[in-house]
Amino acid sequence: MSNTVVATEIEGKAWGGGNEPLKASYGKMMMWFFIVSDALTFSGFLAAYGFSRFKFIDYWPIADEVFTHVPFLHGQELPMIYVAFMTFVLIMSSVTMVLAVDAGHHLNKGKVTIYMFLTIIGGLIFVGSQAWEWATFIKGDFGAVQTKGGNILQFVDTDGHRVALRDFVVAEHKDRTAHERKNGLWFVQEGTLPTYTVEEVVDGLEAHDNILVRTQLLDENGQKTILSRSESLKQLKNNGTHVVEGANLKENEYGSPLFADFFFFITGFHGFHVFSGVIINIIIFFNVILGTYEKRKNYEMVEKVGLYWHFVDLVWVFVFTFFYLV
């Protein structure tokens, strides 16, 4: 008799054992499956970054020297300030999402609307900040010279402070233009020509006795090695190949090109997740305004998108730790 009752109760259920395993609805369970699989993807990326960094630990850029810019405060070096601001905004958006989910549990449409709106604003600020950081990283600030071995030579004054190429190098008139396909050289194409040539950098270094070359090799104190005056001129003349300004997938004025590769790929992948989350939040936000979930007497969609948003925030904590703090 009991077996018959059990069989009757199970019949027609989506999961064959009840439609809410672990007391989670089908939609929430699928969101958890996605989160776990995406977490494994991010773990693989960060693990690859970690292995590469420790393989080239003596040549890796120092984060405090790379991420020093703050909007509207040009010329000031404020390490990690803006990155910390971005992180704070994203974490606070996670807090507002929690409040939106809680308001949804109480069927409070007004509060859900307010907190979802604040979450969207936080996400937009973060995505905009990340785009600005990318632009600043790509443009560069000081400039450097790449050697035959692919290493980077930077420039400092006698006190060890970074010096930009524009501060001691004078650009001469150039007749050569960049090779482009439209010029008939379809098999040879260049990017934008650098502002200076190596010869002009050498002339500028010779004219300024207070400028020294700094290599990307870290010493026992974790600081980059500064060459003597004679070694600076020798290294630049014998090994300098071309000037590097900013960072891209091939060159990086801050040091190893691998750093730029991982930075663009991992932060870009995370930024895509945040941007996607903002778009989804906007859709849910308008559904809340239209009263879609009020009619259903259920704000589970807010909770599901909240799970995704918390995941994105958690991933950023690891990205922030790997790239900026360690």
mmCIF file of C-alpha atoms in Angstrom:
data_model
loop_
_atom_site.group_PDB
_atom_site.id
_atom_site.type_symbol
_atom_site.label_atom_id
_atom_site.label_comp_id
_atom_site.label_asym_id
_atom_site.label_seq_id
_atom_site.Cartn_x
_atom_site.Cartn_y
_atom_site.Cartn_z
ATOM 1 C CA MET A 1 0.000 0.000 0.000
ATOM 2 C CA SER A 2 2.750 2.435 0.951
ATOM 3 C CA ASN A 3 4.757 1.620 -2.192
ATOM 4 C CA THR A 4 1.736 2.467 -4.295
ATOM 5 C CA VAL A 5 1.349 5.835 -2.585
ATOM 6 C CA VAL A 6 5.032 6.720 -3.089
ATOM 7 C CA ALA A 7 4.916 5.768 -6.747
ATOM 8 C CA THR A 8 1.831 7.910 -7.259
ATOM 9 C CA GLU A 9 3.464 10.930 -5.605
ATOM 10 C CA ILE A 10 6.623 10.609 -7.676
ATOM 11 C CA GLU A 11 4.826 10.146 -10.966
ATOM 12 C CA GLY A 12 5.053 13.207 -13.205
ATOM 13 C CA LYS A 13 7.664 15.026 -11.131
ATOM 14 C CA ALA A 14 10.388 16.809 -13.133
ATOM 15 C CA TRP A 15 13.270 15.347 -11.163
ATOM 16 C CA GLY A 16 11.863 11.866 -10.582
ATOM 17 C CA GLY A 17 12.427 12.330 -6.895
ATOM 18 C CA GLY A 18 10.642 15.569 -6.287
ATOM 19 C CA ASN A 19 10.858 18.811 -8.258
ATOM 20 C CA GLU A 20 12.956 20.651 -5.658
ATOM 21 C CA PRO A 21 16.141 18.767 -4.754
ATOM 22 C CA LEU A 22 18.017 20.516 -1.952
ATOM 23 C CA LYS A 23 14.852 22.652 -1.653
ATOM 24 C CA ALA A 24 15.887 24.620 -4.725
ATOM 25 C CA SER A 25 13.690 25.287 -7.734
ATOM 26 C CA TYR A 26 14.725 24.169 -11.205
ATOM 27 C CA GLY A 27 15.819 27.690 -12.182
ATOM 28 C CA LYS A 28 17.963 28.208 -9.104
ATOM 29 C CA MET A 29 19.530 24.762 -9.514
ATOM 30 C CA MET A 30 20.510 25.575 -13.118
ATOM 31 C CA MET A 31 21.998 28.876 -11.970
ATOM 32 C CA TRP A 32 24.104 26.986 -9.424
ATOM 33 C CA PHE A 33 25.286 24.597 -12.164
ATOM 34 C CA PHE A 34 26.336 27.574 -14.276
ATOM 35 C CA ILE A 35 28.125 29.230 -11.348
ATOM 36 C CA VAL A 36 30.106 26.089 -10.519
ATOM 37 C CA SER A 37 31.180 25.570 -14.152
ATOM 38 C CA ASP A 38 32.122 29.253 -14.537
ATOM 39 C CA ALA A 39 34.047 29.144 -11.268
ATOM 40 C CA LEU A 40 36.139 26.295 -12.685
ATOM 41 C CA THR A 41 36.842 28.395 -15.786
ATOM 42 C CA PHE A 42 38.039 31.367 -13.744
ATOM 43 C CA SER A 43 40.071 29.029 -11.536
ATOM 44 C CA GLY A 44 41.906 27.741 -14.600
ATOM 45 C CA PHE A 45 42.690 31.263 -15.780
ATOM 46 C CA LEU A 46 43.960 32.385 -12.388
ATOM 47 C CA ALA A 47 45.999 29.214 -11.964
ATOM 48 C CA ALA A 48 47.659 29.848 -15.332
ATOM 49 C CA TYR A 49 48.393 33.421 -14.239
ATOM 50 C CA GLY A 50 49.890 32.174 -10.970
ATOM 51 C CA PHE A 51 52.164 29.657 -12.694
ATOM 52 C CA SER A 52 53.361 32.235 -15.214
ATOM 53 C CA ARG A 53 54.003 34.813 -12.563
ATOM 54 C CA PHE A 54 56.126 32.547 -10.375
ATOM 55 C CA LYS A 55 58.002 31.247 -13.408
ATOM 56 C CA PHE A 56 59.030 34.814 -14.243
ATOM 57 C CA ILE A 57 58.925 36.164 -10.698
ATOM 58 C CA ASP A 58 62.240 38.026 -11.102
ATOM 59 C CA TYR A 59 60.896 40.001 -14.072
ATOM 60 C CA TRP A 60 57.236 40.537 -13.166
ATOM 61 C CA PRO A 61 55.927 44.149 -13.058
ATOM 62 C CA ILE A 62 55.282 45.683 -9.639
ATOM 63 C CA ALA A 63 51.550 46.369 -9.337
ATOM 64 C CA ASP A 64 52.099 49.471 -7.176
ATOM 65 C CA GLU A 65 53.968 51.060 -10.097
ATOM 66 C CA VAL A 66 51.450 50.061 -12.753
ATOM 67 C CA PHE A 67 48.080 50.964 -11.224
ATOM 68 C CA THR A 68 48.751 54.434 -9.883
ATOM 69 C CA HIS A 69 46.307 56.545 -11.874
ATOM 70 C CA VAL A 70 43.141 58.236 -10.663
ATOM 71 C CA PRO A 71 40.728 60.139 -12.952
ATOM 72 C CA PHE A 72 41.057 63.937 -12.815
ATOM 73 C CA LEU A 73 44.268 63.634 -10.758
ATOM 74 C CA HIS A 74 46.830 63.470 -13.544
ATOM 75 C CA GLY A 75 50.501 63.527 -12.646
ATOM 76 C CA GLN A 76 49.956 62.116 -9.160
ATOM 77 C CA GLU A 77 50.962 58.581 -8.258
ATOM 78 C CA LEU A 78 48.339 57.063 -5.989
ATOM 79 C CA PRO A 79 48.940 53.299 -5.990
ATOM 80 C CA MET A 80 45.799 51.135 -5.828
ATOM 81 C CA ILE A 81 43.506 54.013 -4.797
ATOM 82 C CA TYR A 82 41.220 53.818 -7.793
ATOM 83 C CA VAL A 83 41.279 50.012 -7.899
ATOM 84 C CA ALA A 84 40.233 50.012 -4.238
ATOM 85 C CA PHE A 85 37.392 52.383 -5.116
ATOM 86 C CA MET A 86 36.225 50.066 -7.911
ATOM 87 C CA THR A 87 36.297 47.111 -5.546
ATOM 88 C CA PHE A 88 34.336 49.004 -2.889
ATOM 89 C CA VAL A 89 31.652 49.971 -5.420
ATOM 90 C CA LEU A 90 31.270 46.386 -6.631
ATOM 91 C CA ILE A 91 31.031 45.017 -3.085
ATOM 92 C CA MET A 92 28.438 47.641 -2.159
ATOM 93 C CA SER A 93 26.427 46.670 -5.240
ATOM 94 C CA SER A 94 26.396 43.147 -3.862
ATOM 95 C CA VAL A 95 24.999 44.524 -0.597
ATOM 96 C CA THR A 96 22.201 46.344 -2.426
ATOM 97 C CA MET A 97 21.444 43.129 -4.301
ATOM 98 C CA VAL A 98 21.059 41.287 -0.980
ATOM 99 C CA LEU A 99 18.638 43.973 0.159
ATOM 100 C CA ALA A 100 16.698 43.656 -3.116
ATOM 101 C CA VAL A 101 16.367 39.887 -2.669
ATOM 102 C CA ASP A 102 15.241 40.338 0.943
ATOM 103 C CA ALA A 103 12.661 42.922 -0.127
ATOM 104 C CA GLY A 104 11.446 40.466 -2.741
ATOM 105 C CA HIS A 105 10.907 37.830 -0.076
ATOM 106 C CA HIS A 106 8.605 40.333 1.650
ATOM 107 C CA LEU A 107 6.894 41.222 -1.672
ATOM 108 C CA ASN A 108 7.947 44.844 -1.248
ATOM 109 C CA LYS A 109 7.976 46.131 -4.819
ATOM 110 C CA GLY A 110 9.121 49.648 -3.879
ATOM 111 C CA LYS A 111 12.262 48.535 -2.062
ATOM 112 C CA VAL A 112 13.115 45.947 -4.727
ATOM 113 C CA THR A 113 12.960 48.718 -7.336
ATOM 114 C CA ILE A 114 15.236 51.045 -5.344
ATOM 115 C CA TYR A 115 17.855 48.421 -4.490
ATOM 116 C CA MET A 116 17.901 46.970 -8.014
ATOM 117 C CA PHE A 117 18.449 50.487 -9.372
ATOM 118 C CA LEU A 118 21.372 51.039 -6.984
ATOM 119 C CA THR A 119 22.850 47.676 -7.975
ATOM 120 C CA ILE A 120 22.693 48.652 -11.649
ATOM 121 C CA ILE A 121 24.362 52.008 -10.951
ATOM 122 C CA GLY A 122 27.160 50.253 -9.047
ATOM 123 C CA GLY A 123 27.695 47.833 -11.923
ATOM 124 C CA LEU A 124 27.829 50.633 -14.484
ATOM 125 C CA ILE A 125 30.368 52.559 -12.398
ATOM 126 C CA PHE A 126 32.545 49.452 -12.149
ATOM 127 C CA VAL A 127 32.381 48.672 -15.879
ATOM 128 C CA GLY A 128 33.105 52.304 -16.754
ATOM 129 C CA SER A 129 36.027 52.381 -14.330
ATOM 130 C CA GLN A 130 37.449 49.201 -15.796
ATOM 131 C CA ALA A 131 37.188 50.643 -19.307
ATOM 132 C CA TRP A 132 39.030 53.768 -18.133
ATOM 133 C CA GLU A 133 41.715 51.621 -16.509
ATOM 134 C CA TRP A 134 42.159 49.682 -19.740
ATOM 135 C CA ALA A 135 42.530 52.894 -21.735
ATOM 136 C CA THR A 136 45.111 54.229 -19.290
ATOM 137 C CA PHE A 137 47.044 50.955 -19.290
ATOM 138 C CA ILE A 138 47.069 50.808 -23.101
ATOM 139 C CA LYS A 139 48.175 54.423 -23.458
ATOM 140 C CA GLY A 140 50.966 54.137 -20.903
ATOM 141 C CA ASP A 141 52.595 56.949 -19.000
ATOM 142 C CA PHE A 142 56.381 56.877 -19.021
ATOM 143 C CA GLY A 143 57.531 54.906 -22.052
ATOM 144 C CA ALA A 144 60.452 52.477 -22.197
ATOM 145 C CA VAL A 145 62.931 50.847 -24.575
ATOM 146 C CA GLN A 146 62.779 47.166 -25.487
ATOM 147 C CA THR A 147 66.031 45.213 -25.835
ATOM 148 C CA LYS A 148 67.041 42.495 -28.275
ATOM 149 C CA GLY A 149 66.127 39.871 -25.691
ATOM 150 C CA GLY A 150 62.645 41.320 -25.225
ATOM 151 C CA ASN A 151 63.374 42.904 -21.851
ATOM 152 C CA ILE A 152 62.297 46.414 -20.917
ATOM 153 C CA LEU A 153 64.573 49.327 -20.002
ATOM 154 C CA GLN A 154 62.896 52.055 -17.983
ATOM 155 C CA PHE A 155 64.279 55.395 -16.852
ATOM 156 C CA VAL A 156 64.645 56.921 -13.391
ATOM 157 C CA ASP A 157 66.367 59.895 -11.818
ATOM 158 C CA THR A 158 69.155 59.642 -9.261
ATOM 159 C CA ASP A 159 66.560 59.385 -6.483
ATOM 160 C CA GLY A 160 64.968 56.337 -8.099
ATOM 161 C CA HIS A 161 61.781 58.066 -9.286
ATOM 162 C CA ARG A 162 60.387 57.141 -12.700
ATOM 163 C CA VAL A 163 61.083 59.577 -15.507
ATOM 164 C CA ALA A 164 58.969 59.770 -18.665
ATOM 165 C CA LEU A 165 60.653 59.837 -22.075
ATOM 166 C CA ARG A 166 59.009 63.169 -22.858
ATOM 167 C CA ASP A 167 60.890 64.720 -19.925
ATOM 168 C CA PHE A 168 64.356 64.257 -21.425
ATOM 169 C CA VAL A 169 63.984 63.158 -25.068
ATOM 170 C CA VAL A 170 63.444 65.561 -27.971
ATOM 171 C CA ALA A 171 61.717 64.130 -31.042
ATOM 172 C CA GLU A 172 63.295 65.072 -34.355
ATOM 173 C CA HIS A 173 61.453 65.483 -37.637
ATOM 174 C CA LYS A 174 60.767 62.116 -39.253
ATOM 175 C CA ASP A 175 60.156 61.541 -42.962
ATOM 176 C CA ARG A 176 59.252 57.849 -42.693
ATOM 177 C CA THR A 177 55.611 56.886 -42.304
ATOM 178 C CA ALA A 178 54.172 53.658 -41.007
ATOM 179 C CA HIS A 179 53.857 50.804 -43.516
ATOM 180 C CA GLU A 180 50.240 50.199 -44.465
ATOM 181 C CA ARG A 181 48.483 47.980 -46.990
ATOM 182 C CA LYS A 182 47.099 51.032 -48.791
ATOM 183 C CA ASN A 183 50.692 52.042 -49.601
ATOM 184 C CA GLY A 184 51.142 48.877 -51.647
ATOM 185 C CA LEU A 185 52.985 46.959 -48.918
ATOM 186 C CA TRP A 186 50.154 44.512 -48.336
ATOM 187 C CA PHE A 187 52.545 42.022 -46.722
ATOM 188 C CA VAL A 188 54.104 44.551 -44.326
ATOM 189 C CA GLN A 189 51.952 46.534 -41.927
ATOM 190 C CA GLU A 190 52.958 48.383 -38.772
ATOM 191 C CA GLY A 191 51.096 49.815 -35.845
ATOM 192 C CA THR A 192 51.385 53.453 -34.856
ATOM 193 C CA LEU A 193 54.983 54.591 -34.950
ATOM 194 C CA PRO A 194 56.441 55.438 -31.517
ATOM 195 C CA THR A 195 56.956 59.079 -30.660
ATOM 196 C CA TYR A 196 60.717 58.632 -30.315
ATOM 197 C CA THR A 197 63.481 56.512 -31.805
ATOM 198 C CA VAL A 198 66.158 54.703 -29.805
ATOM 199 C CA GLU A 199 68.762 57.113 -31.175
ATOM 200 C CA GLU A 200 66.798 60.076 -29.833
ATOM 201 C CA VAL A 201 66.524 58.367 -26.432
ATOM 202 C CA VAL A 202 70.299 57.802 -26.413
ATOM 203 C CA ASP A 203 70.900 61.469 -27.230
ATOM 204 C CA GLY A 204 68.516 62.527 -24.462
ATOM 205 C CA LEU A 205 70.195 60.230 -21.938
ATOM 206 C CA GLU A 206 73.631 61.566 -22.826
ATOM 207 C CA ALA A 207 72.404 65.151 -22.379
ATOM 208 C CA HIS A 208 70.995 64.499 -18.889
ATOM 209 C CA ASP A 209 73.473 63.274 -16.312
ATOM 210 C CA ASN A 210 70.777 62.703 -13.700
ATOM 211 C CA ILE A 211 68.936 60.027 -15.735
ATOM 212 C CA LEU A 212 69.683 56.315 -15.277
ATOM 213 C CA VAL A 213 68.386 53.095 -16.806
ATOM 214 C CA ARG A 214 66.378 50.657 -14.716
ATOM 215 C CA THR A 215 65.969 47.072 -15.838
ATOM 216 C CA GLN A 216 62.936 44.871 -15.147
ATOM 217 C CA LEU A 217 65.077 42.417 -13.135
ATOM 218 C CA LEU A 218 64.146 42.497 -9.446
ATOM 219 C CA ASP A 219 66.889 42.511 -6.815
ATOM 220 C CA GLU A 220 66.900 40.725 -3.451
ATOM 221 C CA ASN A 221 64.750 43.528 -1.982
ATOM 222 C CA GLY A 222 62.040 43.133 -4.595
ATOM 223 C CA GLN A 223 63.021 46.386 -6.318
ATOM 224 C CA LYS A 224 64.027 46.793 -9.948
ATOM 225 C CA THR A 225 67.753 46.964 -10.659
ATOM 226 C CA ILE A 226 69.132 50.435 -11.443
ATOM 227 C CA LEU A 227 72.268 50.546 -13.598
ATOM 228 C CA SER A 228 75.162 52.924 -13.214
ATOM 229 C CA ARG A 229 75.569 55.832 -15.598
ATOM 230 C CA SER A 230 78.094 54.037 -17.833
ATOM 231 C CA GLU A 231 76.135 50.781 -17.785
ATOM 232 C CA SER A 232 72.962 52.672 -18.637
ATOM 233 C CA LEU A 233 74.467 54.142 -21.800
ATOM 234 C CA LYS A 234 76.095 50.862 -22.762
ATOM 235 C CA GLN A 235 72.916 48.829 -22.316
ATOM 236 C CA LEU A 236 70.816 51.308 -24.271
ATOM 237 C CA LYS A 237 73.278 51.655 -27.167
ATOM 238 C CA ASN A 238 74.112 47.961 -27.539
ATOM 239 C CA ASN A 239 70.762 46.306 -26.829
ATOM 240 C CA GLY A 240 68.012 48.882 -27.430
ATOM 241 C CA THR A 241 65.844 48.008 -30.422
ATOM 242 C CA HIS A 242 62.749 50.226 -30.282
ATOM 243 C CA VAL A 243 60.665 52.438 -28.028
ATOM 244 C CA VAL A 244 57.593 50.986 -26.288
ATOM 245 C CA GLU A 245 54.743 53.249 -25.207
ATOM 246 C CA GLY A 246 51.908 51.716 -23.221
ATOM 247 C CA ALA A 247 50.869 48.088 -23.277
ATOM 248 C CA ASN A 248 49.226 45.696 -25.717
ATOM 249 C CA LEU A 249 49.232 41.957 -26.410
ATOM 250 C CA LYS A 250 52.778 42.090 -27.802
ATOM 251 C CA GLU A 251 54.605 44.740 -25.791
ATOM 252 C CA ASN A 252 54.384 46.210 -22.329
ATOM 253 C CA GLU A 253 56.288 49.244 -21.100
ATOM 254 C CA TYR A 254 55.813 48.077 -17.500
ATOM 255 C CA GLY A 255 57.642 44.775 -17.979
ATOM 256 C CA SER A 256 56.768 41.272 -19.137
ATOM 257 C CA PRO A 257 54.237 41.135 -22.020
ATOM 258 C CA LEU A 258 52.652 38.130 -20.275
ATOM 259 C CA PHE A 259 51.407 40.467 -17.557
ATOM 260 C CA ALA A 260 49.520 42.542 -20.111
ATOM 261 C CA ASP A 261 48.174 39.417 -21.841
ATOM 262 C CA PHE A 262 46.726 38.024 -18.625
ATOM 263 C CA PHE A 263 45.496 41.438 -17.520
ATOM 264 C CA PHE A 264 43.519 42.043 -20.701
ATOM 265 C CA PHE A 265 42.177 38.503 -20.883
ATOM 266 C CA ILE A 266 41.154 37.904 -17.267
ATOM 267 C CA THR A 267 39.903 41.387 -16.389
ATOM 268 C CA GLY A 268 38.212 41.574 -19.785
ATOM 269 C CA PHE A 269 36.501 38.223 -19.220
ATOM 270 C CA HIS A 270 35.355 39.362 -15.789
ATOM 271 C CA GLY A 271 34.278 42.728 -17.170
ATOM 272 C CA PHE A 272 32.156 40.910 -19.752
ATOM 273 C CA HIS A 273 30.469 39.022 -16.892
ATOM 274 C CA VAL A 274 29.767 42.265 -15.035
ATOM 275 C CA PHE A 275 28.425 43.938 -18.172
ATOM 276 C CA SER A 276 26.189 40.921 -18.854
ATOM 277 C CA GLY A 277 24.988 41.080 -15.260
ATOM 278 C CA VAL A 278 24.127 44.758 -15.648
ATOM 279 C CA ILE A 279 22.084 44.016 -18.783
ATOM 280 C CA ILE A 280 20.227 41.197 -17.023
ATOM 281 C CA ASN A 281 19.653 43.394 -13.976
ATOM 282 C CA ILE A 282 18.165 46.100 -16.193
ATOM 283 C CA ILE A 283 15.729 43.599 -17.719
ATOM 284 C CA ILE A 284 14.708 42.331 -14.271
ATOM 285 C CA PHE A 285 14.474 45.940 -13.046
ATOM 286 C CA PHE A 286 11.916 46.859 -15.710
ATOM 287 C CA ASN A 287 9.981 43.679 -15.005
ATOM 288 C CA VAL A 288 9.813 44.749 -11.368
ATOM 289 C CA ILE A 289 8.532 48.189 -12.376
ATOM 290 C CA LEU A 290 5.900 46.628 -14.636
ATOM 291 C CA GLY A 291 4.715 44.484 -11.744
ATOM 292 C CA THR A 292 5.495 41.155 -13.424
ATOM 293 C CA TYR A 293 6.714 39.513 -10.236
ATOM 294 C CA GLU A 294 4.118 41.285 -8.110
ATOM 295 C CA LYS A 295 1.430 39.495 -10.111
ATOM 296 C CA ARG A 296 3.218 36.162 -9.674
ATOM 297 C CA LYS A 297 3.547 36.778 -5.937
ATOM 298 C CA ASN A 298 7.128 35.577 -6.388
ATOM 299 C CA TYR A 299 10.407 37.478 -6.841
ATOM 300 C CA GLU A 300 12.530 34.394 -7.497
ATOM 301 C CA MET A 301 13.971 35.923 -10.695
ATOM 302 C CA VAL A 302 15.547 38.644 -8.552
ATOM 303 C CA GLU A 303 17.056 35.958 -6.343
ATOM 304 C CA LYS A 304 18.455 34.043 -9.322
ATOM 305 C CA VAL A 305 20.103 37.081 -10.871
ATOM 306 C CA GLY A 306 21.324 37.912 -7.365
ATOM 307 C CA LEU A 307 23.181 34.588 -7.218
ATOM 308 C CA TYR A 308 24.946 35.487 -10.477
ATOM 309 C CA TRP A 309 25.808 38.982 -9.225
ATOM 310 C CA HIS A 310 27.289 37.657 -5.975
ATOM 311 C CA PHE A 311 29.370 35.192 -7.979
ATOM 312 C CA VAL A 312 30.746 37.999 -10.150
ATOM 313 C CA ASP A 313 31.658 39.974 -7.023
ATOM 314 C CA LEU A 314 33.366 36.967 -5.454
ATOM 315 C CA VAL A 315 35.416 36.338 -8.596
ATOM 316 C CA TRP A 316 36.590 39.957 -8.544
ATOM 317 C CA VAL A 317 37.905 39.457 -5.011
ATOM 318 C CA PHE A 318 40.221 36.741 -6.349
ATOM 319 C CA VAL A 319 41.177 38.729 -9.449
ATOM 320 C CA PHE A 320 41.902 41.766 -7.274
ATOM 321 C CA THR A 321 44.058 39.651 -4.960
ATOM 322 C CA PHE A 322 46.042 37.993 -7.753
ATOM 323 C CA PHE A 323 46.677 41.053 -9.917
ATOM 324 C CA TYR A 324 46.840 43.922 -7.470
ATOM 325 C CA LEU A 325 47.787 42.656 -4.027
ATOM 326 C CA VAL A 326 50.062 39.610 -4.356
#
